Coordinates of C-alpha atoms and ligand atoms in Angstrom, one line a residue:
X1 CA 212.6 258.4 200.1
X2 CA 214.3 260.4 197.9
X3 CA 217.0 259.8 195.4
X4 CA 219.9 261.5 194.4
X5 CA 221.5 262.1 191.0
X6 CA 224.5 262.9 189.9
X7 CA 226.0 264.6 187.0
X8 CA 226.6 261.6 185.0
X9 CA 222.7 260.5 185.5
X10 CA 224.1 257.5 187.9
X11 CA 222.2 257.0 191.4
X12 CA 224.9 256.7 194.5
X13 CA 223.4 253.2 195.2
X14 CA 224.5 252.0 191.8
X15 CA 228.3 253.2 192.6
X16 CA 229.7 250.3 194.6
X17 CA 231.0 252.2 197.8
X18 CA 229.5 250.8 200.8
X19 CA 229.9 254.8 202.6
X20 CA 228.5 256.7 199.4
X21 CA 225.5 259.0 200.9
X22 CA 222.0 257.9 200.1
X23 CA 220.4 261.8 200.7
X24 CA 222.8 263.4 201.2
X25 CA 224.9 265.7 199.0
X26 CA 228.6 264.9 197.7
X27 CA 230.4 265.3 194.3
X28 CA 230.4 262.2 192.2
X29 CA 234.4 262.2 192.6
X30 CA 236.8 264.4 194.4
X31 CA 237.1 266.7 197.2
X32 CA 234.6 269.0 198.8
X33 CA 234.7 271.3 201.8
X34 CA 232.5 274.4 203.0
X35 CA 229.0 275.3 201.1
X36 CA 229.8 278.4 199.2
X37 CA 227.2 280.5 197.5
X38 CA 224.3 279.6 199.2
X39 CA 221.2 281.4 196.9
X40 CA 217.6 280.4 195.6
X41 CA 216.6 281.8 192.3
X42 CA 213.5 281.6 190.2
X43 CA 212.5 277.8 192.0
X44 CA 216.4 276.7 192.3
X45 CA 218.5 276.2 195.1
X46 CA 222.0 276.7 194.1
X47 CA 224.8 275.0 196.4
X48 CA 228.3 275.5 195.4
X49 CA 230.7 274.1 197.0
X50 CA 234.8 274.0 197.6
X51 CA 235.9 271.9 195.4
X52 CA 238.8 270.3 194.0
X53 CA 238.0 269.2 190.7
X54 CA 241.0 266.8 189.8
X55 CA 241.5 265.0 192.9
X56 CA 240.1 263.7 196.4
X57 CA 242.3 265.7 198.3
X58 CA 242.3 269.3 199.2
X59 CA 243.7 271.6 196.9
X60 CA 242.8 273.3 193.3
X61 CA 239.8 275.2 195.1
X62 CA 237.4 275.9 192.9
X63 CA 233.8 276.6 192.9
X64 CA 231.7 273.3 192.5
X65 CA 228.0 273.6 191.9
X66 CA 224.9 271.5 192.3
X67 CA 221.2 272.5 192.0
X68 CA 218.6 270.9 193.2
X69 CA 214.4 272.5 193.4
X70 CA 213.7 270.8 197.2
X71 CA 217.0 271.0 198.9
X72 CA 217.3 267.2 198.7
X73 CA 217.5 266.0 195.1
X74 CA 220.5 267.6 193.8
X75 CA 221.6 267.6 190.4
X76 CA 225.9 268.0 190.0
X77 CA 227.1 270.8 187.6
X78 CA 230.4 271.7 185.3
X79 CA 232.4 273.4 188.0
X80 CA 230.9 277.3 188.3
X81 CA 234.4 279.3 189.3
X82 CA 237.8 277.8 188.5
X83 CA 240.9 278.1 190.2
X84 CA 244.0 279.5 187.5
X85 CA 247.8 280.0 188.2
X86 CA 247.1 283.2 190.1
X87 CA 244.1 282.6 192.5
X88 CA 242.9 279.9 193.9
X89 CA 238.8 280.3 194.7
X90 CA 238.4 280.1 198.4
X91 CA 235.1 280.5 200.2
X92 CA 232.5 283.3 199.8
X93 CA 228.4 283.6 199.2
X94 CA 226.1 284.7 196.3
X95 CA 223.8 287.3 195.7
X96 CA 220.7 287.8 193.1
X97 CA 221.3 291.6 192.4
X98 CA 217.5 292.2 191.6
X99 CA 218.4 295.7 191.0
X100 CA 221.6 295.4 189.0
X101 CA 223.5 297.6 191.4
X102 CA 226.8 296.3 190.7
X103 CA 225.7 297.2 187.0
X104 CA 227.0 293.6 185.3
X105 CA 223.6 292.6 183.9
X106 CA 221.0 294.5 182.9
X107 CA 217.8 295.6 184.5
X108 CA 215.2 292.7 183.1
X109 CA 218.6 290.2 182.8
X110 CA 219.8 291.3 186.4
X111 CA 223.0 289.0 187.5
X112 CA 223.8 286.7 190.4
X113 CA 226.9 287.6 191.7
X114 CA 229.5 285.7 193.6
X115 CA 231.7 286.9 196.1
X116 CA 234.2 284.9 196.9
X117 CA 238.2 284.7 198.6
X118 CA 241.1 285.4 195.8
X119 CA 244.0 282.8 197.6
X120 CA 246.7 284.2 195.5
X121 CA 249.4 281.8 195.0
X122 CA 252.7 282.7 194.0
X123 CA 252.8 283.1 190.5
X124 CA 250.6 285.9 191.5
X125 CA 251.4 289.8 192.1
X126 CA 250.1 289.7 195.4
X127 CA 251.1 286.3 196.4
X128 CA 250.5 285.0 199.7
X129 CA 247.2 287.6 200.5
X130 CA 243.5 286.8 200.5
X131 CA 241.4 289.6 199.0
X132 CA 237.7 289.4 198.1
X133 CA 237.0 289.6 194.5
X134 CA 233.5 288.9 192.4
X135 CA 232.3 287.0 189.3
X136 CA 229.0 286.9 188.1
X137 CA 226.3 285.2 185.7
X138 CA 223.8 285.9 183.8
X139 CA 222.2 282.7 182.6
X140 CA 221.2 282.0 186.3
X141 CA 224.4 280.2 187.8
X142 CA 225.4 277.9 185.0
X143 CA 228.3 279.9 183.7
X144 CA 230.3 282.7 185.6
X145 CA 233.0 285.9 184.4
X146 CA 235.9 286.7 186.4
X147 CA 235.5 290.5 186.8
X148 CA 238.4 292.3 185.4
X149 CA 238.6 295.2 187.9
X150 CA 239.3 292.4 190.9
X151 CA 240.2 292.3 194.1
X152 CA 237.7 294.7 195.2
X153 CA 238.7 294.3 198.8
X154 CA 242.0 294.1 199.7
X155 CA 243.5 295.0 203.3
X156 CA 246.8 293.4 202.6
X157 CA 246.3 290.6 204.5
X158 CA 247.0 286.9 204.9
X159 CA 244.1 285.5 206.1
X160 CA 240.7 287.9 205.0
X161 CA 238.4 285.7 203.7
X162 CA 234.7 283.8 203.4
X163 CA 232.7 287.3 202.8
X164 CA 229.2 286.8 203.6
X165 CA 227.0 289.4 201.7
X166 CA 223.7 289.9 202.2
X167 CA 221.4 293.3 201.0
X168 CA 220.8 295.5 204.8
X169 CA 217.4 296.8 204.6
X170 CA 216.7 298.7 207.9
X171 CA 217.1 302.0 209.7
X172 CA 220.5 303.0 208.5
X173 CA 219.3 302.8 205.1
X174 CA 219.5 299.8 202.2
X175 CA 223.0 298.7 200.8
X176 CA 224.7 295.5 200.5
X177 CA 226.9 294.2 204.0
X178 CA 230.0 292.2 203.5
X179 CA 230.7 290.1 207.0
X180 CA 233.9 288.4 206.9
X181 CA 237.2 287.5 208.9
X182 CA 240.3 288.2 209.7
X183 CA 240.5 284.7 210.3
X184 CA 243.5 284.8 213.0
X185 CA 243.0 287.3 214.9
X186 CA 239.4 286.1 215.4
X187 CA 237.6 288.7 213.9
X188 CA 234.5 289.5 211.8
X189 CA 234.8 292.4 210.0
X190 CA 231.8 294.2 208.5
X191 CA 231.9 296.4 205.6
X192 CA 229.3 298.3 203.0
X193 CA 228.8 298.6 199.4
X194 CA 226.0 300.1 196.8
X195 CA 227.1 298.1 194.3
X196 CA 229.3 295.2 195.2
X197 CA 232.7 297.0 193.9
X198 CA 233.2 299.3 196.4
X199 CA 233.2 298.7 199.7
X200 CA 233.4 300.6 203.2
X201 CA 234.7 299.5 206.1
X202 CA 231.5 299.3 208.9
X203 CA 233.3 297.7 211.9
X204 CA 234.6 294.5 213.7
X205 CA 233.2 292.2 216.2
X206 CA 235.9 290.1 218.3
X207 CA 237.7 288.2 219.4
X208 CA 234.9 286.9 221.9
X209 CA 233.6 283.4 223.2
X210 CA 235.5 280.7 221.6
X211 CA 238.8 282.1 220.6
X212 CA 240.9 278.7 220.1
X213 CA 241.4 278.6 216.4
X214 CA 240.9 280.4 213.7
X215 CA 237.8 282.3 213.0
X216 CA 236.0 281.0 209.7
X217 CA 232.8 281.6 207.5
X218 CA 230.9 284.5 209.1
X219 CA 227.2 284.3 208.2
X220 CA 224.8 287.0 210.3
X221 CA 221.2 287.1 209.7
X222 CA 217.8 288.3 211.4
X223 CA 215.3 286.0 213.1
X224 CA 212.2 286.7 215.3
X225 CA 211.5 284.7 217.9
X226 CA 208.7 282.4 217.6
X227 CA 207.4 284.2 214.5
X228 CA 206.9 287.3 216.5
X229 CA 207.8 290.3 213.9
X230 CA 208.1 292.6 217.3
X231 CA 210.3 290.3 218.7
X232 CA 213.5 289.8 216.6
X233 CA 217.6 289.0 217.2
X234 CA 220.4 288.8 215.0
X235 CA 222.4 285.4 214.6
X236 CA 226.3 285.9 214.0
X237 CA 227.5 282.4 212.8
X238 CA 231.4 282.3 213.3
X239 CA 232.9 278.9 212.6
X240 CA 235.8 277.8 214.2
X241 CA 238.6 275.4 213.5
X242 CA 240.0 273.9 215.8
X243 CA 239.1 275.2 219.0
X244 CA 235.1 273.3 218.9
X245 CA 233.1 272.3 221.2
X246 CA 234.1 268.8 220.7
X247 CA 237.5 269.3 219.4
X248 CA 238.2 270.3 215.7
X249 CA 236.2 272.2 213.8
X250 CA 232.7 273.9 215.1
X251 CA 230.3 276.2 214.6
X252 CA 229.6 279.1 217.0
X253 CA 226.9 281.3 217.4
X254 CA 225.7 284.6 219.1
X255 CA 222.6 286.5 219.4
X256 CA 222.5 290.5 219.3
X257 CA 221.6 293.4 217.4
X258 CA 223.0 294.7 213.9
X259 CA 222.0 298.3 213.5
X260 CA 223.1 298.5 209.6
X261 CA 227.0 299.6 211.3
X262 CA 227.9 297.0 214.2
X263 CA 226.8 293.7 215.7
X264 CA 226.7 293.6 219.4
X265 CA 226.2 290.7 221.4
X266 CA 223.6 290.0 223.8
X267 CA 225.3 286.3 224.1
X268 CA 228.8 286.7 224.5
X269 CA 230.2 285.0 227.6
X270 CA 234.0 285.5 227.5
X271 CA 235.6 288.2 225.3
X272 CA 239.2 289.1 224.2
X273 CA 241.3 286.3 223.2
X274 CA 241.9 284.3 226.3
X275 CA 239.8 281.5 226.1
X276 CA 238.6 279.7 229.4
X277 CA 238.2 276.0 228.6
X278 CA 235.7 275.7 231.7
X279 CA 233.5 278.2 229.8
X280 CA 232.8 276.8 226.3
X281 CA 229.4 274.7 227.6
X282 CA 228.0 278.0 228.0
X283 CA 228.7 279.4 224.5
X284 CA 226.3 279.1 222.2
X285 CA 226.9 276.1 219.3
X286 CA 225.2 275.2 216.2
X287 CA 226.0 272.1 216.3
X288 CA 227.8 269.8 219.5
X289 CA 229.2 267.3 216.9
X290 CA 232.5 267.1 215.1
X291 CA 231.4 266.7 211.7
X292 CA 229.5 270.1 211.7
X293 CA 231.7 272.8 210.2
X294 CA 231.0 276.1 207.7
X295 CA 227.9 276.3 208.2
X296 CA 226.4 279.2 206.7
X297 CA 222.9 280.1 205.4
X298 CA 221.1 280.5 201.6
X299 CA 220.6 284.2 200.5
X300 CA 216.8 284.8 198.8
X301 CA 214.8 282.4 200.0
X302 CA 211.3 282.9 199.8
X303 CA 209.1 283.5 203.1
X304 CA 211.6 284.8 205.3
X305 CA 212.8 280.6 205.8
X306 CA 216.4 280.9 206.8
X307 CA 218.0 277.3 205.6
X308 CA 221.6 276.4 206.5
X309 CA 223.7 273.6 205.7
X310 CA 227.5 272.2 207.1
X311 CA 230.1 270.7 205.7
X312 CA 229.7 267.2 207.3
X313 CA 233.2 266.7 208.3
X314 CA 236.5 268.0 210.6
X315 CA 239.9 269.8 209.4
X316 CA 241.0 267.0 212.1
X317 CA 241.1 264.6 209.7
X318 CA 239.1 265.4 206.8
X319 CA 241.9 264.6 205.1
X320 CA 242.1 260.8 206.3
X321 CA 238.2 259.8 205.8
X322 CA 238.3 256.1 204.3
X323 CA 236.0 256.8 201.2
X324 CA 236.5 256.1 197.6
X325 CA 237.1 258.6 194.9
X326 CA 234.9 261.3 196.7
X327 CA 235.6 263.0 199.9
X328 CA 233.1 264.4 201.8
X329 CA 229.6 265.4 201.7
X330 CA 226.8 267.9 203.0
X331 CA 224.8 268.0 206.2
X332 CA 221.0 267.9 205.2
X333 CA 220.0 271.3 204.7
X334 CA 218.7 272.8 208.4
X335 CA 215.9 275.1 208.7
X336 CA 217.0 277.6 211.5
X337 CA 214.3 279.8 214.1
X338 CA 214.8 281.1 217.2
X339 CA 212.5 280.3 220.1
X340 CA 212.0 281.1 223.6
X341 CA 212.0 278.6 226.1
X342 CA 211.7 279.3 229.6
X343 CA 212.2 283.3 229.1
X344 CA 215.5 282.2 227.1
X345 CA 216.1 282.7 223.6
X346 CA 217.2 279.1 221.7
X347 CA 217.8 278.1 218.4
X348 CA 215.7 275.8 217.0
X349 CA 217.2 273.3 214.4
X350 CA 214.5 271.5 212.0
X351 CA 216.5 269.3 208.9
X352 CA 214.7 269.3 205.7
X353 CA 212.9 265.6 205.8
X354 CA 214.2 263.3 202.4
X355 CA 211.7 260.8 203.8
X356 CA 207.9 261.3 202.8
X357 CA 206.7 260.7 206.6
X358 CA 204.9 258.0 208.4
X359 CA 202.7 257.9 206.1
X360 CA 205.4 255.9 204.3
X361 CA 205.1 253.0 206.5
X362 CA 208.3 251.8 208.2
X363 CA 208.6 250.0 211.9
X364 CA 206.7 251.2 214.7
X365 CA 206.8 250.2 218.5
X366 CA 204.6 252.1 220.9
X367 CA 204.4 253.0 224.7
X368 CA 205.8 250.6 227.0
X369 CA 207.9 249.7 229.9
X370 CA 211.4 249.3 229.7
X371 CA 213.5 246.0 230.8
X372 CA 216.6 247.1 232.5
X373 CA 219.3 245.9 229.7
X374 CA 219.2 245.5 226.0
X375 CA 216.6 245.1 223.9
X376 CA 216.9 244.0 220.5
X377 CA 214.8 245.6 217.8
X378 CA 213.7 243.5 215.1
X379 CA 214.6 246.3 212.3
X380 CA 217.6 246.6 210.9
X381 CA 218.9 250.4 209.0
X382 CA 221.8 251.8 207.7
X383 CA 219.9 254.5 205.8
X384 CA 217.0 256.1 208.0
X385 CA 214.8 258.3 209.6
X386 CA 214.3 257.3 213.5
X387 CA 212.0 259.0 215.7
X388 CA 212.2 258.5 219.4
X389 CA 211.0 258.9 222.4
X390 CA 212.0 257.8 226.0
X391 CA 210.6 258.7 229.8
X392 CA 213.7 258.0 231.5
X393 CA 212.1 257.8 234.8
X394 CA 214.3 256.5 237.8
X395 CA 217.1 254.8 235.1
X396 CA 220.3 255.8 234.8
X397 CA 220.0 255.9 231.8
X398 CA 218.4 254.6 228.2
X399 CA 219.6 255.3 224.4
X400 CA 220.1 253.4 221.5
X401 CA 222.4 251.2 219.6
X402 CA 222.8 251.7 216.0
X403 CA 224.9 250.7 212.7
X404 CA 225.4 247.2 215.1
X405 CA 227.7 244.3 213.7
X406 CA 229.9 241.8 215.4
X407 CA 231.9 244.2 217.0
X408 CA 230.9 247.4 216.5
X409 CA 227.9 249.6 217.1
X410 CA 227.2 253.3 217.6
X411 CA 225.5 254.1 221.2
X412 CA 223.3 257.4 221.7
X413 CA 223.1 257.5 225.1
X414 CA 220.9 259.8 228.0
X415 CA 222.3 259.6 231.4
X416 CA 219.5 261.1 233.3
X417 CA 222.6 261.7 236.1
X418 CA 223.8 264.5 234.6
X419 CA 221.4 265.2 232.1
X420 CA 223.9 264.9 229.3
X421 CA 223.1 263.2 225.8
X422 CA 226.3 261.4 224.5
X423 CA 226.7 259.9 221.3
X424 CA 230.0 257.2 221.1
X425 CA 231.4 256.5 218.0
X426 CA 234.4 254.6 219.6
X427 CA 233.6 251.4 218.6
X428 CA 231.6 252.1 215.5
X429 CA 234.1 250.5 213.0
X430 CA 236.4 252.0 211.2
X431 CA 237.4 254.7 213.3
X432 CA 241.4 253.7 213.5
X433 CA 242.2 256.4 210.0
X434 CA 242.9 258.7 212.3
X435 CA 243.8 258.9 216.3
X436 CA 241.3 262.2 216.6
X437 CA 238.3 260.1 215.0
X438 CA 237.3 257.7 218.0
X439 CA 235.3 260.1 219.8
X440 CA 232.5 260.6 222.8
X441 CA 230.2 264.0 222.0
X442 CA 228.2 265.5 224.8
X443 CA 225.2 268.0 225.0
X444 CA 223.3 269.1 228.2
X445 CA 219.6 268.6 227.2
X446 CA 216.8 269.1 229.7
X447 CA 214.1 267.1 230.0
X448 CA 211.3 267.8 228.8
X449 CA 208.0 267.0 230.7
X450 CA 210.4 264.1 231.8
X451 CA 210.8 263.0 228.5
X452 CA 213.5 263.2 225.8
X453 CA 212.7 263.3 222.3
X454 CA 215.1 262.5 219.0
X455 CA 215.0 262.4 215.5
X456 CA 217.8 261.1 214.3
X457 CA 218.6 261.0 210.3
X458 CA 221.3 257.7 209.7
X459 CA 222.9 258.2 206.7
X460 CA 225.3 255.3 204.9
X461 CA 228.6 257.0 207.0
X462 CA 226.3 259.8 209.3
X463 CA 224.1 260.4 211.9
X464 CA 222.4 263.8 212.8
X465 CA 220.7 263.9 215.9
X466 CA 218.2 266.6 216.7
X467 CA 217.2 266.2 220.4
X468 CA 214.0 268.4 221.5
X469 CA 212.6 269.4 218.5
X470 CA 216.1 270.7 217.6
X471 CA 217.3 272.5 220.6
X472 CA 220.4 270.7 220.5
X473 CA 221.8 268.8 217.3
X474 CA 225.0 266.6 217.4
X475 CA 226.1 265.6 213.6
X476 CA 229.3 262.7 213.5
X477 CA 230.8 260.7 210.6
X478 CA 230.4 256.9 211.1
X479 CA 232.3 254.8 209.1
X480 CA 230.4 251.2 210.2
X481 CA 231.1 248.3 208.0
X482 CA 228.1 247.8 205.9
X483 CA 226.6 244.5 207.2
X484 CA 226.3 246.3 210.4
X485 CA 222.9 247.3 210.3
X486 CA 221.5 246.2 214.0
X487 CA 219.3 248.1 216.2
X488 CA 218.3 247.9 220.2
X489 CA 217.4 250.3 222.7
X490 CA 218.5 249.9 226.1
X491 CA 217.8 251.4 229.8
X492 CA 220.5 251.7 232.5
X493 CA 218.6 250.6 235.5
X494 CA 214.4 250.4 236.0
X495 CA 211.7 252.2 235.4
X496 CA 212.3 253.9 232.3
X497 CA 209.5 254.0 229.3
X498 CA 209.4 253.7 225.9
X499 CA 207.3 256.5 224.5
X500 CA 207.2 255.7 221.0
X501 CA 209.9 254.1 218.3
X502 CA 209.4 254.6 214.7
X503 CA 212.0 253.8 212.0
X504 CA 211.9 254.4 208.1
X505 CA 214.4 253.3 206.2
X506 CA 216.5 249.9 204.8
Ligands
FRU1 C1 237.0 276.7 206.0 C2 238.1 277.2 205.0 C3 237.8 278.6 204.7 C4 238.5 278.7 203.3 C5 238.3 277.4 202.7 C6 239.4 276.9 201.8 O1 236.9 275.3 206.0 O2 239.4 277.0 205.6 O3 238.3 279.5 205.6 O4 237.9 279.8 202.6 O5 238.1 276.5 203.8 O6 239.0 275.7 201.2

């Protein structure tokens, strides 16, 4: 297992707050919403962050910054890009300009460069827009400059924000592409630069699939399918809030092509801005959770790995979470691929692993039959790493109880019925913060071979589950009291099987 530290050199364990993360991240104190600035330089992963930096609610956005050299031991930093009486610093990305293009460093000191949303505020001269506007470093992410000569994209708009820049390499040519949104009328809007302070407008894609809230923190990338370099799509990430998949906030997805000008989807279902409620099963989601929201993807990682992580929580009531001086954390960070199963094109969802494997030792149970009811597992975790596998058979149905106590529990549940995993955080403590928290989430997973596989990553107030190798993830906050560390597996009915159990954790 790995541990976490914080700026002030303090492990979360030693902080007495029973739903302080054990792996995953969070500022030490305050608020925090979407990932911004996703970037790896010279053996760093940089995560900044929205951030308020004087208080655990939202507001005074600012850039907060961690680093970490394995995506799961990250180090807290001074805040990177402050708010002031003019701007507050809304979300965006970061680039390593190799090249010095946007000329601000030099070419053996070339700069990192954030992009980010200027939220003027009225004190401001153009009060009430968002315009995109840079800052960059030079010491490799630990201090930042304004640039004077900002905004450097301004449509006069309200709501224009979370650019997403990444450097377009293909046939149109080589130059930097901005994707962002015009956030209400569900929009991505694409544009170009050659050096980060000029850009041209490219095109728009939308509104299309889910259409019912705004349109939030583009990300589009290229991925081959099953490592086949003849064989490649382009992933438009378009985050959504509310209007998800399981109410709230949520994470869309479509598949296409980007030829250096315009995305066009292969994977929309429903386009203009009348969304059909019977249709949003069949649009494609990162994530079928409600805690799995501005999701977007590093910039410069080496070997092609495309890594993503979400903000692990819901503008429902992200506001209302119980926790202590902090508010919010990180998903773990999500290795994304595309893969083809039966002739259809999927994305596959691997998290990065904080435990060591199983190696490590931990509980194990191995094959065997399954007596209709619960079983009690004699293993008890509110910070693990579960592996599981079940051959439903003739049963109903078969899942697992977790985070149980005296009157609460977590179920992750299989009906074989309708095929449908469910995970039920009704009853899983203290869900009464808010009325939107109690909550049943719902994914159609296929069998595989007649079996279903999880791996599911517990966390002191989350679970992630990955179901089929990652073909379908569902990510909820859990806010179980912290004696409430039970475990039991049950089956609906006979004739289901216990492939294999392993747990490792405390
Ligand atoms: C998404 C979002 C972004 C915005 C930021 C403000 O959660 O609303 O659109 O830039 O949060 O904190």
């Amino acid at each position: 297992m790995k541990t976490l530290t914080t700026a002030a050199g303090t492990t979360p364990a030693a902080i007495s707050d029973p739903y302080r993360p054990a792996f995953h991240y969070t500022s030490e104190r305050n608020w925090l919403n979407d990932p911004n600035g996703l970037v790896y330089l010279n053996g760093t992963y940089h995560l900044f962050y929205q951030h308020n930096p004087f208080g655990p609610d939202w507001g005074n956005m600012s850039w907060g910054h961690a680093t970490s050299e394995d995506l799961l031991n990250w180090d807290e930093q001074p805040v990177a890009i402050a708010c002031d009486e003019h701007e507050a610093i809304f979300s965006g990305s970061a680039v390593f300009d190799e090249f010095n293009t946007s000329g601000f460093g030099t070419a053996i000191n070339p700069p990192l460069v954030a992009i980010y949303t200027s939220a003027y505020s009225d004190a401001s001269p153009l009060a009430g827009r968002q315009a995109q506007s840079l800052a960059y470093s030079l010491d490799e992410g630990m201090t930042w400059t304004k640039y004077q000569g900002n905004p450097v994209l301004d449509r006069a708009s309200a709501d224009f924000r979370d650019p997403k820049v990444f450097w377009y390499d293909g046939g149109a040519g080589r130059y930097w592409v901005m994707v962002a949104v015009e956030a209400v009328h569900r929009q991505v809007v694409l544009y170009k630069s050659a050096d980060l302070r000029s850009w041209d407008f490219l095109s728009t894609f939308g509104p299309a699939n889910a259409t019912g809230g705004v349109w939030e923190c583009p990300d589009l990338f290229e991925l081959t399918v099953d490592g086949d370099p003849e064989d490649s799509h382009w992933v438009l990430i378009v985050n959504i809030s509310p209007g998800g998949i399981a109410g709230g906030s949520a994470g869309q997805y479509f598949l296409g092509t980007f030829d250096g000008v315009a995305f066009r989807s292969k994977s929309t279902v429903t386009e203009g801005l009348q969304a059909d409620a019977s249709r949003m099963r069949e649009y494609g989601w990162l994530d079928w959770g409600r805690d799995y929201y501005a999701a977007v993807s590093f910039n410069n990682v080496p070997d092609g790995r495309r890594i993503m992580i979400g903000w692990m929580n819901n503008w429902d009531y992200a506001g209302s979470t119980p926790t202590g001086g902090w508010r919010s954390s990180m998903s773990l960070p999500r290795e994304v691929r595309l893969t083809r199963v039966d002739g259809q094109v999927l994305l596959r969802q691997k998290a990065i692993d904080p435990f060591a494997g199983p190696e490590d030792g931990g509980f194990r149970l191995g094959a065997r039959a399954l007596a209709p009811g619960v079983t009690d597992l004699p293993v008890t975790a509110a910070v693990a790493r579960i592996d599981l596998e079940f051959s439903p058979g003739p049963a109903a149905g078969v899942g697992l109880v977790l985070r149980a106590g005296e009157a609460e529990r977590m179920l992750i549940r299989y009906d074989t019925t309708d095929g449908m995993l469910r995970l039920d955080r009704r009853e899983s403590g203290h869900v009464g913060f808010h009325e939107a928290f109690p909550s049943v989430e719902s994914v159609a997973v296929p069998l595989q071979d007649g079996r279903l596989r999880l791996r599911i990553y517990l966390d002191r107030c989350s679970v992630e589950v990955f179901a089929q190798d990652g073909l379908a993830t569902i990510t909820d906050l859990v806010f179980a009291a912290e004696a409430s560390t039970a475990m039991a597996i049950f089956a609906d009915g006979a004739g289901a099987h216990l492939v294999a159990l392993d747990v490792v954790g405390y």
